[in-house]
XYZ file of C-alpha atoms in Angstrom:
668
model
C -15.723 -7.770 -57.427
C -12.743 -6.275 -55.232
C -9.730 -8.130 -54.572
C -9.532 -8.485 -50.426
C -7.220 -10.443 -49.856
C -3.842 -10.663 -52.306
C -0.255 -13.051 -51.272
C 2.563 -12.625 -53.309
C 5.780 -14.784 -53.051
C 4.509 -15.594 -49.919
C 7.844 -17.825 -48.194
C 7.571 -18.482 -43.902
C 11.071 -20.732 -42.912
C 11.129 -21.797 -39.473
C 14.331 -22.332 -37.507
C 14.712 -25.399 -35.615
C 18.711 -25.948 -34.167
C 20.874 -25.235 -37.297
C 18.497 -26.222 -39.606
C 15.799 -23.871 -41.440
C 12.004 -25.669 -41.746
C 10.624 -24.153 -45.273
C 6.837 -23.987 -44.232
C 5.213 -22.197 -47.059
C 7.048 -21.624 -50.190
C 6.103 -18.640 -52.709
C 2.689 -19.376 -52.183
C 0.428 -16.808 -55.341
C -2.746 -16.986 -53.920
C -6.310 -14.401 -54.524
C -9.322 -14.458 -52.533
C -11.957 -12.250 -52.846
C -14.156 -10.022 -50.991
C -16.966 -12.235 -49.484
C -16.359 -15.388 -50.652
C -15.491 -19.060 -48.992
C -12.373 -20.774 -49.217
C -11.583 -24.348 -48.105
C -7.632 -25.049 -46.937
C -7.460 -28.844 -47.723
C -3.991 -30.793 -47.511
C -2.674 -32.921 -45.255
C -0.793 -31.901 -41.984
C 2.396 -30.813 -42.742
C 1.258 -29.024 -46.102
C 1.078 -25.275 -44.338
C -1.982 -24.910 -43.406
C -2.587 -23.741 -40.394
C 0.940 -21.364 -40.583
C -1.284 -19.843 -43.616
C -4.281 -18.581 -41.486
C -1.641 -17.281 -38.468
C -0.321 -14.867 -41.347
C -3.762 -14.285 -42.472
C -4.895 -13.420 -38.951
C -1.630 -11.047 -37.983
C -0.886 -14.085 -35.409
C 2.365 -14.595 -37.332
C 4.699 -12.153 -40.069
C 6.024 -14.185 -43.368
C 9.850 -14.573 -43.174
C 9.004 -13.372 -47.368
C 6.305 -12.239 -50.028
C 3.757 -9.856 -49.499
C 0.221 -10.390 -47.831
C -2.131 -7.899 -48.559
C -5.697 -6.598 -47.606
C -6.411 -4.176 -49.947
C -3.951 -1.555 -49.512
C -2.751 -2.878 -46.123
C 0.257 -4.812 -45.877
C 0.567 -7.072 -43.069
C 4.157 -8.587 -44.601
C 5.582 -4.752 -43.244
C 2.677 -3.897 -40.128
C 4.162 -3.197 -36.502
C 2.433 -5.314 -34.011
C 0.517 -2.270 -32.504
C -1.148 -2.763 -36.248
C -1.604 -5.693 -35.740
C -2.753 -5.565 -33.013
C -5.510 -3.484 -34.181
C -5.621 -5.574 -37.107
C -6.608 -8.722 -35.431
C -9.351 -6.754 -32.627
C -11.490 -4.906 -35.743
C -11.281 -7.506 -38.474
C -10.326 -10.456 -37.768
C -12.469 -12.975 -36.104
C -10.919 -15.977 -34.875
C -12.722 -19.580 -34.755
C -10.572 -22.499 -32.748
C -10.316 -26.157 -33.205
C -10.789 -26.718 -29.374
C -12.945 -23.652 -28.957
C -10.874 -21.904 -26.773
C -13.430 -20.218 -24.764
C -11.673 -18.557 -21.293
C -12.846 -21.124 -18.742
C -13.356 -18.891 -15.920
C -16.145 -16.550 -17.487
C -19.726 -17.714 -19.536
C -20.686 -17.965 -22.770
C -22.044 -14.781 -22.299
C -19.054 -13.244 -20.779
C -16.792 -14.785 -23.453
C -18.307 -13.410 -26.698
C -18.274 -10.261 -25.117
C -14.163 -10.574 -25.013
C -13.068 -9.013 -27.984
C -16.161 -5.803 -27.311
C -13.635 -5.499 -23.770
C -10.285 -5.768 -25.476
C -12.196 -2.619 -27.407
C -13.277 -0.555 -24.748
C -16.925 -1.457 -24.858
C -19.246 0.015 -22.520
C -20.408 -3.395 -20.142
C -23.772 -2.919 -20.468
C -23.832 -2.377 -24.211
C -21.203 -5.419 -24.925
C -23.753 -7.506 -22.294
C -26.979 -6.527 -25.001
C -25.033 -7.039 -27.958
C -23.419 -10.710 -26.764
C -26.584 -11.246 -26.114
C -28.259 -11.184 -29.366
C -25.423 -12.851 -31.250
C -25.688 -15.914 -28.492
C -29.496 -15.766 -29.285
C -28.394 -15.645 -32.771
C -26.729 -19.141 -32.980
C -29.367 -20.673 -31.167
C -27.574 -20.419 -27.349
C -30.120 -17.427 -25.784
C -31.181 -20.033 -23.183
C -27.020 -20.994 -22.045
C -26.094 -17.941 -21.617
C -24.832 -17.795 -17.632
C -23.570 -21.034 -18.436
C -19.205 -21.884 -17.838
C -17.665 -23.688 -20.867
C -17.915 -26.693 -19.139
C -21.375 -26.820 -19.071
C -21.506 -26.812 -22.650
C -21.892 -29.445 -25.032
C -19.004 -29.234 -28.103
C -21.562 -27.693 -30.070
C -22.397 -25.628 -28.313
C -19.424 -24.113 -27.281
C -18.202 -24.449 -30.570
C -21.277 -22.334 -30.931
C -20.222 -19.728 -28.152
C -17.198 -19.868 -30.261
C -18.579 -18.755 -33.781
C -20.595 -15.294 -31.592
C -17.705 -14.666 -30.019
C -15.713 -14.160 -33.814
C -19.104 -12.094 -34.939
C -19.024 -10.241 -32.210
C -17.385 -7.201 -33.338
C -17.911 -6.943 -36.713
C -14.814 -8.316 -38.501
C -14.232 -8.395 -42.593
C -12.913 -11.758 -42.076
C -13.254 -15.443 -40.491
C -10.490 -17.544 -40.108
C -11.672 -21.183 -38.510
C -9.064 -23.947 -37.950
C -10.766 -27.424 -38.096
C -14.463 -26.238 -36.738
C -16.188 -29.152 -36.424
C -12.822 -30.928 -36.162
C -13.816 -31.846 -31.985
C -17.498 -32.071 -33.031
C -19.807 -35.442 -33.946
C -21.359 -35.532 -37.734
C -24.315 -33.707 -36.550
C -23.042 -31.278 -34.937
C -20.468 -30.159 -37.436
C -22.986 -30.272 -40.084
C -25.500 -27.486 -37.828
C -22.345 -25.753 -36.997
C -20.344 -25.470 -41.206
C -24.656 -23.962 -41.829
C -24.236 -21.841 -39.966
C -21.660 -20.339 -41.118
C -21.955 -20.976 -45.074
C -25.270 -18.370 -43.945
C -23.174 -16.297 -42.098
C -20.432 -15.717 -45.276
C -24.258 -15.071 -47.543
C -25.736 -12.907 -45.509
C -23.170 -10.477 -44.401
C -20.272 -10.895 -47.244
C -17.771 -11.868 -44.240
C -15.183 -13.571 -45.908
C -14.320 -16.742 -44.835
C -11.046 -19.548 -44.424
C -11.691 -22.544 -43.201
C -8.853 -24.892 -42.309
C -10.232 -28.728 -42.829
C -8.972 -32.269 -43.292
C -12.850 -33.699 -44.217
C -14.158 -33.027 -48.024
C -17.620 -32.544 -46.631
C -16.505 -29.109 -44.706
C -14.796 -28.519 -47.707
C -17.689 -28.770 -50.244
C -19.384 -25.309 -48.081
C -17.215 -23.458 -50.118
C -16.766 -21.438 -53.729
C -13.193 -23.312 -53.400
C -11.116 -25.078 -52.238
C -6.969 -24.464 -52.086
C -5.197 -28.183 -51.592
C -1.950 -27.415 -49.655
C 0.731 -30.340 -50.210
C 4.913 -28.994 -49.423
C 3.945 -25.653 -48.314
C 2.766 -25.081 -51.711
C -0.626 -24.536 -53.850
C -1.160 -27.888 -55.502
C -4.601 -26.842 -56.879
C -7.894 -24.625 -57.133
C -10.703 -26.689 -56.966
C -13.886 -23.779 -58.045
C -16.808 -26.241 -56.927
C -19.725 -24.097 -56.016
C -21.045 -20.449 -58.404
C -20.230 -17.463 -55.583
C -23.735 -16.146 -54.817
C -24.011 -12.298 -54.764
C -23.171 -11.030 -50.759
C -23.399 -7.713 -49.625
C -20.340 -5.582 -49.541
C -17.742 -4.891 -46.875
C -15.009 -1.810 -46.279
C -11.746 -2.931 -46.057
C -9.091 -1.501 -44.479
C -8.446 -0.452 -40.299
C -11.624 1.042 -39.654
C -11.004 3.924 -36.912
C -7.565 4.127 -34.475
C -8.008 0.207 -32.257
C -10.207 1.036 -28.962
C -8.142 -0.222 -25.793
C -9.417 -2.651 -22.862
C -10.394 -0.330 -19.988
C -8.797 -0.493 -17.212
C -12.132 -1.044 -15.024
C -12.548 -4.042 -16.939
C -8.933 -4.211 -16.278
C -9.510 -4.422 -12.615
C -12.067 -6.537 -12.180
C -10.519 -8.953 -14.909
C -7.576 -9.741 -12.426
C -10.023 -9.205 -9.584
C -12.068 -12.198 -11.551
C -8.718 -14.097 -12.045
C -7.455 -14.226 -8.624
C -10.463 -16.875 -7.301
C -8.817 -19.228 -10.243
C -6.120 -20.302 -7.575
C -7.725 -18.809 -3.654
C -5.433 -20.750 -1.810
C -2.153 -20.177 -3.140
C -3.204 -16.302 -3.711
C -3.888 -16.108 -0.187
C -0.436 -18.315 1.042
C 1.024 -16.147 -1.396
C -0.802 -12.290 -0.044
C 0.130 -13.996 4.016
C 3.529 -12.880 3.284
C 2.231 -9.535 2.173
C -0.177 -9.270 5.393
C 3.083 -10.699 7.612
C 5.202 -7.334 6.418
C 2.168 -4.716 6.802
C 1.303 -6.162 10.740
C 5.156 -6.614 11.199
C 5.338 -2.170 9.484
C 1.628 -1.204 11.600
C 2.988 -2.827 14.802
C 5.766 -1.116 15.237
C 5.825 2.155 13.621
C 1.991 2.631 14.848
C 3.851 1.538 18.712
C 6.477 4.262 17.704
C 3.785 7.291 16.756
C 2.244 6.139 19.541
C 5.643 7.076 21.920
C 6.298 10.280 19.766
C 2.853 11.670 20.557
C 3.154 10.631 24.214
C 6.221 12.419 24.272
C 5.075 15.108 23.104
C 1.458 14.972 24.767
C 4.465 15.377 28.141
C 6.096 18.182 26.876
C 2.316 20.258 26.295
C 2.047 19.466 29.531
C 4.740 21.281 31.236
C 4.633 24.248 29.132
C 6.363 24.041 25.017
C 6.517 27.686 26.428
C 8.778 27.204 29.271
C 12.491 27.735 29.200
C 14.740 26.337 31.746
C 17.529 29.654 32.411
C 20.541 28.514 34.816
C 24.008 30.131 34.925
C 26.941 30.042 32.757
C 30.145 29.185 34.511
C 33.371 30.884 34.233
C 35.777 28.147 32.884
C 38.901 27.487 36.156
C 42.223 28.920 35.603
C 44.135 25.883 36.206
C 45.731 26.859 39.294
C 43.512 25.333 41.597
C 41.737 22.128 40.138
C 39.599 21.806 43.447
C 37.989 24.981 43.357
C 34.311 25.327 41.880
C 33.594 27.322 38.882
C 31.731 30.747 39.910
C 28.991 31.526 37.744
C 29.605 34.333 35.329
C 25.867 35.784 35.801
C 24.507 34.579 38.834
C 20.338 34.074 39.297
C 20.283 36.929 42.372
C 16.750 38.299 42.736
C 17.885 41.747 40.673
C 19.015 39.327 37.788
C 15.154 37.874 37.842
C 13.818 40.940 37.860
C 15.381 42.394 34.892
C 14.560 39.644 33.346
C 10.678 39.496 34.211
C 10.550 43.076 32.378
C 12.092 41.458 29.074
C 10.036 41.836 26.247
C 7.852 38.887 25.685
C 8.275 37.635 28.905
C 5.027 36.329 31.345
C 6.283 35.446 33.826
C 9.638 34.025 35.890
C 9.278 31.014 38.627
C 12.688 31.118 40.797
C 13.904 27.635 41.765
C 16.118 26.133 44.581
C 17.788 21.966 44.915
C 18.275 21.043 47.826
C 21.148 18.908 48.726
C 20.507 14.944 48.505
C 20.817 12.740 51.113
C 18.488 14.312 53.656
C 16.996 12.533 56.214
C 14.162 14.209 56.973
C 11.230 12.755 59.040
C 7.474 13.906 58.976
C 4.531 14.155 62.064
C 0.668 14.682 61.249
C -0.854 13.783 64.596
C 0.276 10.428 65.818
C 1.217 9.458 62.202
C 5.365 9.647 61.442
C 6.655 9.098 58.346
C 10.496 8.936 56.179
C 10.145 11.531 53.335
C 11.958 13.474 51.065
C 11.045 17.271 49.437
C 10.444 17.719 45.525
C 11.993 20.802 44.221
C 8.927 23.243 43.442
C 9.831 22.691 39.578
C 6.825 22.175 36.638
C 3.996 19.944 37.946
C 3.348 18.154 35.497
C 7.286 16.405 36.577
C 6.844 16.987 40.343
C 5.415 13.203 41.462
C 5.542 11.255 38.117
C 5.309 11.265 34.361
C 3.105 14.112 33.344
C -0.313 13.239 32.579
C -0.659 11.354 36.128
C 0.143 15.025 38.067
C -2.893 16.774 38.240
C -4.176 18.763 41.627
C -6.271 16.246 43.370
C -7.165 18.868 45.868
C -6.547 23.029 47.038
C -3.346 25.006 45.175
C -0.707 24.341 43.325
C 3.488 25.051 45.017
C 4.632 26.125 42.465
C 5.124 29.937 42.470
C 4.402 29.538 46.217
C 6.368 31.717 49.476
C 5.527 28.887 51.435
C 3.683 26.076 52.309
C 3.749 22.219 51.286
C 1.943 19.682 48.379
C 1.630 16.098 49.800
C 1.898 13.464 46.669
C -1.101 12.124 46.823
C 0.113 8.883 47.635
C 2.010 10.199 50.555
C -0.971 12.106 51.615
C -3.248 8.786 51.877
C -0.435 7.094 54.604
C -1.185 9.824 56.850
C -4.825 10.867 56.313
C -7.243 9.354 59.266
C -9.586 6.960 58.477
C -12.790 8.782 57.468
C -11.448 11.674 56.416
C -10.944 12.888 52.680
C -8.352 15.372 51.090
C -10.014 18.472 51.978
C -9.960 17.137 55.309
C -6.423 17.897 55.055
C -6.042 20.916 53.772
C -4.227 24.272 55.983
C -3.832 21.554 58.562
C -0.169 21.654 59.942
C 2.245 19.328 59.768
C 5.943 19.197 61.289
C 8.964 18.260 59.802
C 12.752 17.448 61.044
C 15.562 17.454 59.001
C 18.863 15.822 60.416
C 22.247 16.825 58.970
C 24.852 14.215 59.175
C 26.856 16.247 61.736
C 23.635 15.239 63.518
C 22.051 19.017 64.060
C 18.930 18.741 63.530
C 16.084 21.575 61.792
C 12.670 21.516 62.970
C 10.035 23.416 60.942
C 5.857 23.828 60.033
C 4.743 24.198 57.306
C 0.653 24.029 56.446
C -0.537 22.136 53.919
C -2.138 23.894 50.675
C -3.226 21.008 48.310
C -2.846 17.479 47.067
C -1.140 16.373 43.382
C -1.831 12.388 42.650
C 1.058 10.536 41.102
C 2.029 7.247 42.154
C 4.699 8.755 44.732
C 4.136 7.661 48.031
C 7.108 9.651 50.176
C 7.684 13.253 48.673
C 6.259 16.448 48.759
C 7.339 19.963 47.716
C 7.188 23.205 49.785
C 7.761 26.968 48.561
C 10.306 28.637 47.610
C 11.006 30.364 51.412
C 10.835 27.604 53.676
C 13.753 25.336 50.763
C 15.522 28.853 50.515
C 15.939 28.200 54.636
C 16.752 24.798 54.409
C 19.380 25.381 52.032
C 21.005 28.420 53.968
C 20.621 26.178 57.143
C 22.164 23.188 55.789
C 25.227 25.056 53.996
C 25.510 27.675 57.285
C 25.531 30.208 54.467
C 22.186 33.084 55.232
C 23.580 35.039 52.360
C 23.800 32.926 49.527
C 21.127 33.371 47.785
C 22.437 37.215 47.730
C 25.855 35.819 46.759
C 25.501 32.492 44.421
C 21.855 33.141 43.369
C 18.986 30.662 42.804
C 19.972 27.356 40.921
C 17.570 27.576 38.274
C 14.500 29.997 36.864
C 11.706 29.064 35.286
C 10.864 31.411 32.371
C 7.157 31.271 30.987
C 7.523 33.790 27.573
C 3.647 34.208 26.186
C 3.929 31.794 23.437
C 5.558 29.399 21.947
C 5.826 31.754 18.467
C 7.907 34.598 21.526
C 10.276 31.651 22.829
C 13.272 32.183 20.634
C 13.164 35.976 20.864
C 12.894 35.214 24.873
C 15.637 32.657 24.342
C 18.165 35.505 22.634
C 17.750 38.120 25.267
C 18.281 35.709 27.872
C 21.559 34.566 26.446
C 22.486 38.397 25.553
C 22.352 38.487 29.297
C 25.582 34.497 29.673
C 22.718 32.756 30.561
C 22.758 29.150 29.542
C 18.827 28.912 28.130
C 17.248 25.321 27.524
C 13.939 24.887 25.344
C 11.492 22.386 25.960
C 10.852 23.012 21.866
C 14.189 22.239 20.966
C 14.627 19.008 23.171
C 11.458 17.309 21.307
C 12.642 18.056 18.141
C 15.878 16.249 18.842
C 13.357 13.648 21.020
C 11.575 13.408 17.504
C 14.310 12.828 15.431
C 15.564 9.715 17.879
C 11.804 8.966 17.657
C 11.691 8.722 14.152
C 14.841 7.249 13.484
C 13.421 4.417 15.617
C 9.881 4.708 13.643
C 12.149 4.091 10.420
C 14.650 1.249 11.909
C 11.267 -0.455 13.220
C 9.837 -0.674 10.097
C 12.284 -1.303 7.840
C 11.949 -4.860 10.093
C 8.763 -4.892 8.161
C 9.776 -3.462 5.088
C 12.540 -6.332 4.990
C 9.443 -8.609 5.248
C 7.438 -7.384 2.448
C 10.524 -7.639 -0.522
C 10.054 -10.741 1.097
C 7.279 -11.310 0.140
C 7.233 -9.847 -3.589
C 8.799 -12.724 -4.219
C 6.710 -15.005 -3.202
C 4.288 -12.699 -5.595
C 6.381 -12.997 -8.548
C 6.777 -17.158 -7.990
C 2.789 -16.594 -7.964
C 2.371 -15.343 -11.482
C 4.990 -16.811 -12.822
C 3.028 -19.935 -11.946
C 0.091 -18.470 -13.118
C 0.837 -17.260 -16.213
C 2.261 -20.270 -17.062
C -1.110 -22.700 -16.552
C -2.512 -19.179 -18.708
C -0.263 -19.378 -21.789
C -3.067 -20.523 -23.804
C -5.650 -17.588 -22.251
C -2.707 -15.574 -23.377
C -3.017 -16.629 -26.371
C -6.234 -16.731 -27.147
C -6.724 -12.922 -25.605
C -3.648 -11.729 -28.173
C -5.586 -13.179 -31.461
C -7.959 -11.360 -30.311
C -7.075 -8.734 -29.838
C -5.375 -7.588 -26.902
C -2.299 -5.692 -27.074
C 1.623 -6.653 -24.958
C 1.067 -3.728 -23.333
C -3.118 -4.541 -22.439
C -1.746 -8.415 -21.268
C 1.470 -6.456 -19.617
C -1.563 -4.577 -17.760
C -3.811 -7.491 -16.560
C -0.993 -9.440 -14.521
C 0.631 -6.869 -13.093
C -2.695 -5.346 -12.302
C -3.419 -8.617 -10.906
C -0.131 -8.909 -8.801
C -0.742 -4.849 -7.393
C -3.989 -6.293 -6.136
C -2.720 -9.316 -3.717
C -0.345 -7.258 -2.486
C -3.031 -4.621 -1.998
C -5.420 -7.076 -0.492
C -2.770 -7.975 1.721
C -2.275 -4.582 2.574
C -5.723 -4.300 3.712
C -5.561 -7.422 5.563
C -2.321 -6.506 6.940
C -3.616 -3.458 8.545
C -6.722 -4.406 9.919
C -4.444 -7.219 11.756
C -1.799 -4.628 12.307
C -3.845 -2.386 14.190
C -5.952 -5.119 16.195
C -2.004 -6.098 17.365
C -1.131 -2.557 18.662
C -4.382 -2.278 20.026
C -3.638 -5.655 22.219
C -0.454 -4.265 22.846
C -1.545 -0.781 24.376
C -4.151 -2.985 26.608
C -1.451 -5.029 28.008
C 0.782 -2.196 28.742
C -1.486 -0.203 30.317
C -2.451 -2.971 32.061
C 0.879 -3.403 33.441
C 1.593 0.874 33.992
C -1.723 0.292 36.335
C -0.559 -2.383 38.126
C 2.786 -0.577 38.674
C 0.280 2.810 39.822
C 1.210 4.980 36.461
C -2.199 6.638 35.834
C -2.875 9.118 32.625
C -0.800 7.177 30.122
C -2.421 7.382 26.690
C -2.125 5.213 23.531
C 0.972 3.586 23.103
C 0.058 2.530 19.442
C -1.586 5.305 17.374
C -2.247 4.696 13.682
C -2.316 7.721 11.616
C -3.787 8.147 8.508
C -0.894 8.607 6.576
C 0.548 5.610 8.019
C -2.792 3.446 7.420
C -2.548 4.779 3.811
C 1.560 4.322 3.334
C 0.714 0.204 3.748
C -2.124 0.177 1.904
C -0.055 1.793 -1.106
C 3.541 0.403 -0.451
C 2.076 -3.501 0.000
C 0.005 -2.679 -4.043
C 3.595 -1.038 -4.966
C 5.921 -3.822 -3.904
C 2.864 -6.483 -5.349
C 2.898 -4.545 -8.995
C 6.699 -4.286 -8.431
C 7.087 -8.133 -8.405
C 4.778 -8.271 -10.950
C 5.907 -6.538 -13.366
C 8.604 -9.432 -14.352
C 6.392 -12.334 -14.722
C 4.218 -9.872 -16.653
C 6.511 -8.866 -19.221
C 6.997 -12.135 -19.564
C 3.511 -12.562 -20.524
C 3.729 -9.664 -23.267
C 6.444 -11.445 -24.967
C 4.374 -14.727 -25.260
C 4.085 -15.234 -29.151
C 0.440 -16.042 -29.732
C 1.060 -19.241 -32.180
C 3.170 -20.502 -29.517
C 1.145 -20.279 -26.812
C -2.101 -21.417 -28.864
C -0.695 -24.659 -29.192
C 0.285 -24.923 -25.305
C -1.401 -27.704 -23.632
């Protein structure tokens, strides 16, 4: 026969405080391929220690362990993981089945760790369970199986990946005599039929009697070796690592993590609750900021981002008369207006004249009189209320008109005779009386040309010529326009792309130019800062939630320490263990992020609804959504929550990966 396993001067010592405990001493042993070996001896003789060394779960402190040309005593952790995954089948005294998996899924675990496709591994696991007589118990969980059925499941798991060596630690220790006998018969038959090397640790002489040789250990040394059964010719088995060890698939890692979340649903829901609160806060506050930003932009666009507001630049005083008003460098005279209108890229120039504050104005229409105020003839979106509320209700706009009156809808409602509508007011004459503080009065008449929506109830606008006449009379200065010019110009560029070039030309004329686009940029910067400040509140809540996730994962690792040991014994690498727990933590964050996104969106819609109801009650209409969840916020919230979960799981997962498999398997 070909040598299979060779132990040379093997030693294993354990440090217990300041003392060193020698578990194995200068042990030499050769095990042939296909042999059935029983390791017997009293407790503390070194049987389990030797089994752990043969299984690649532990390393010797001295000597050599050879599997043909594979030196286990020199192998690194990656090689030992591949060795356990491909070459070894473990059978434990306490079965060590994973409680959340069915018999079929337990048997398929080694194949899952080897990256075998789900359908293939289930087919192979079913065939193996049928071989050990459990074809009718495929979907039963370990708690639903008898002790013998659990051990048969463990045997099937040990055989599923066609190992060369089976290591069984007290395989009948927790079974009655009849069941134990059937398990040993099964193992012996597998040994003889498949040529699998079988090493069994036992205290039971009846179990040892099945073996070809019995190795008696005492105080870490071989006391004697007893040849008791004539070796049977067995099929040859190829030795050494067959391939580069396959790896656990990402899909299986995610499915396993999702299944593990169901182990403690209440605890995991409470843990995810911290993430949910953080995401709700983040989404609700940032969506509010986005909504406000969108509304501001909509309002500016309603005015026209291509509009430029031009005013004179004034000379600095010379210091001799501090009370003198500074003179404009380039007054906005009609001649300058004509020059500006001829500039390249200018589509329209609308002069503005602002009337003084404090005018006492009385409007008369028929038998109705009302105290009113005259607003300027500036851009319609801002005239009688916020942009979006100033659509024309009837008639034409006043912008650019020389004469005529545009009434706010609220004022029109007050003077409208019963039974008439807005259209009936168009073309009607109104009379206005303006009284100076010194007692003089000016009466002028004009015609209603339009009615505009808005919540203003006392406002109207009049044509440019009428505002000039009022201002000239008010200041008793008929030549003010030629000398001082208009108060402001609204210059509309051909399009938004042309506006910067028009701005440069206007500045070359010593004029001060304000661009809505530039103002909007500043507003966006302020709102972006506001969003960051609002979002940081949710971010802080998520950081606090991360502590909860980390704490939950630490508890999960403590509870599943034995399970981690089983997975490592079956061939899971430290990296794969780390990945399993990191994904599990990330999944808590991911699920919390989804729920938080939904609740945060609903909260934003609720606040939006309440806000709109309030504005409507105040007479403000046409305001857009105050809470908007754009795609980048939705994806960002889920990604951030997942990242927080992953971040919180890094340390617990690293601890799980570092757990010693031998110590973990002993954990209760």
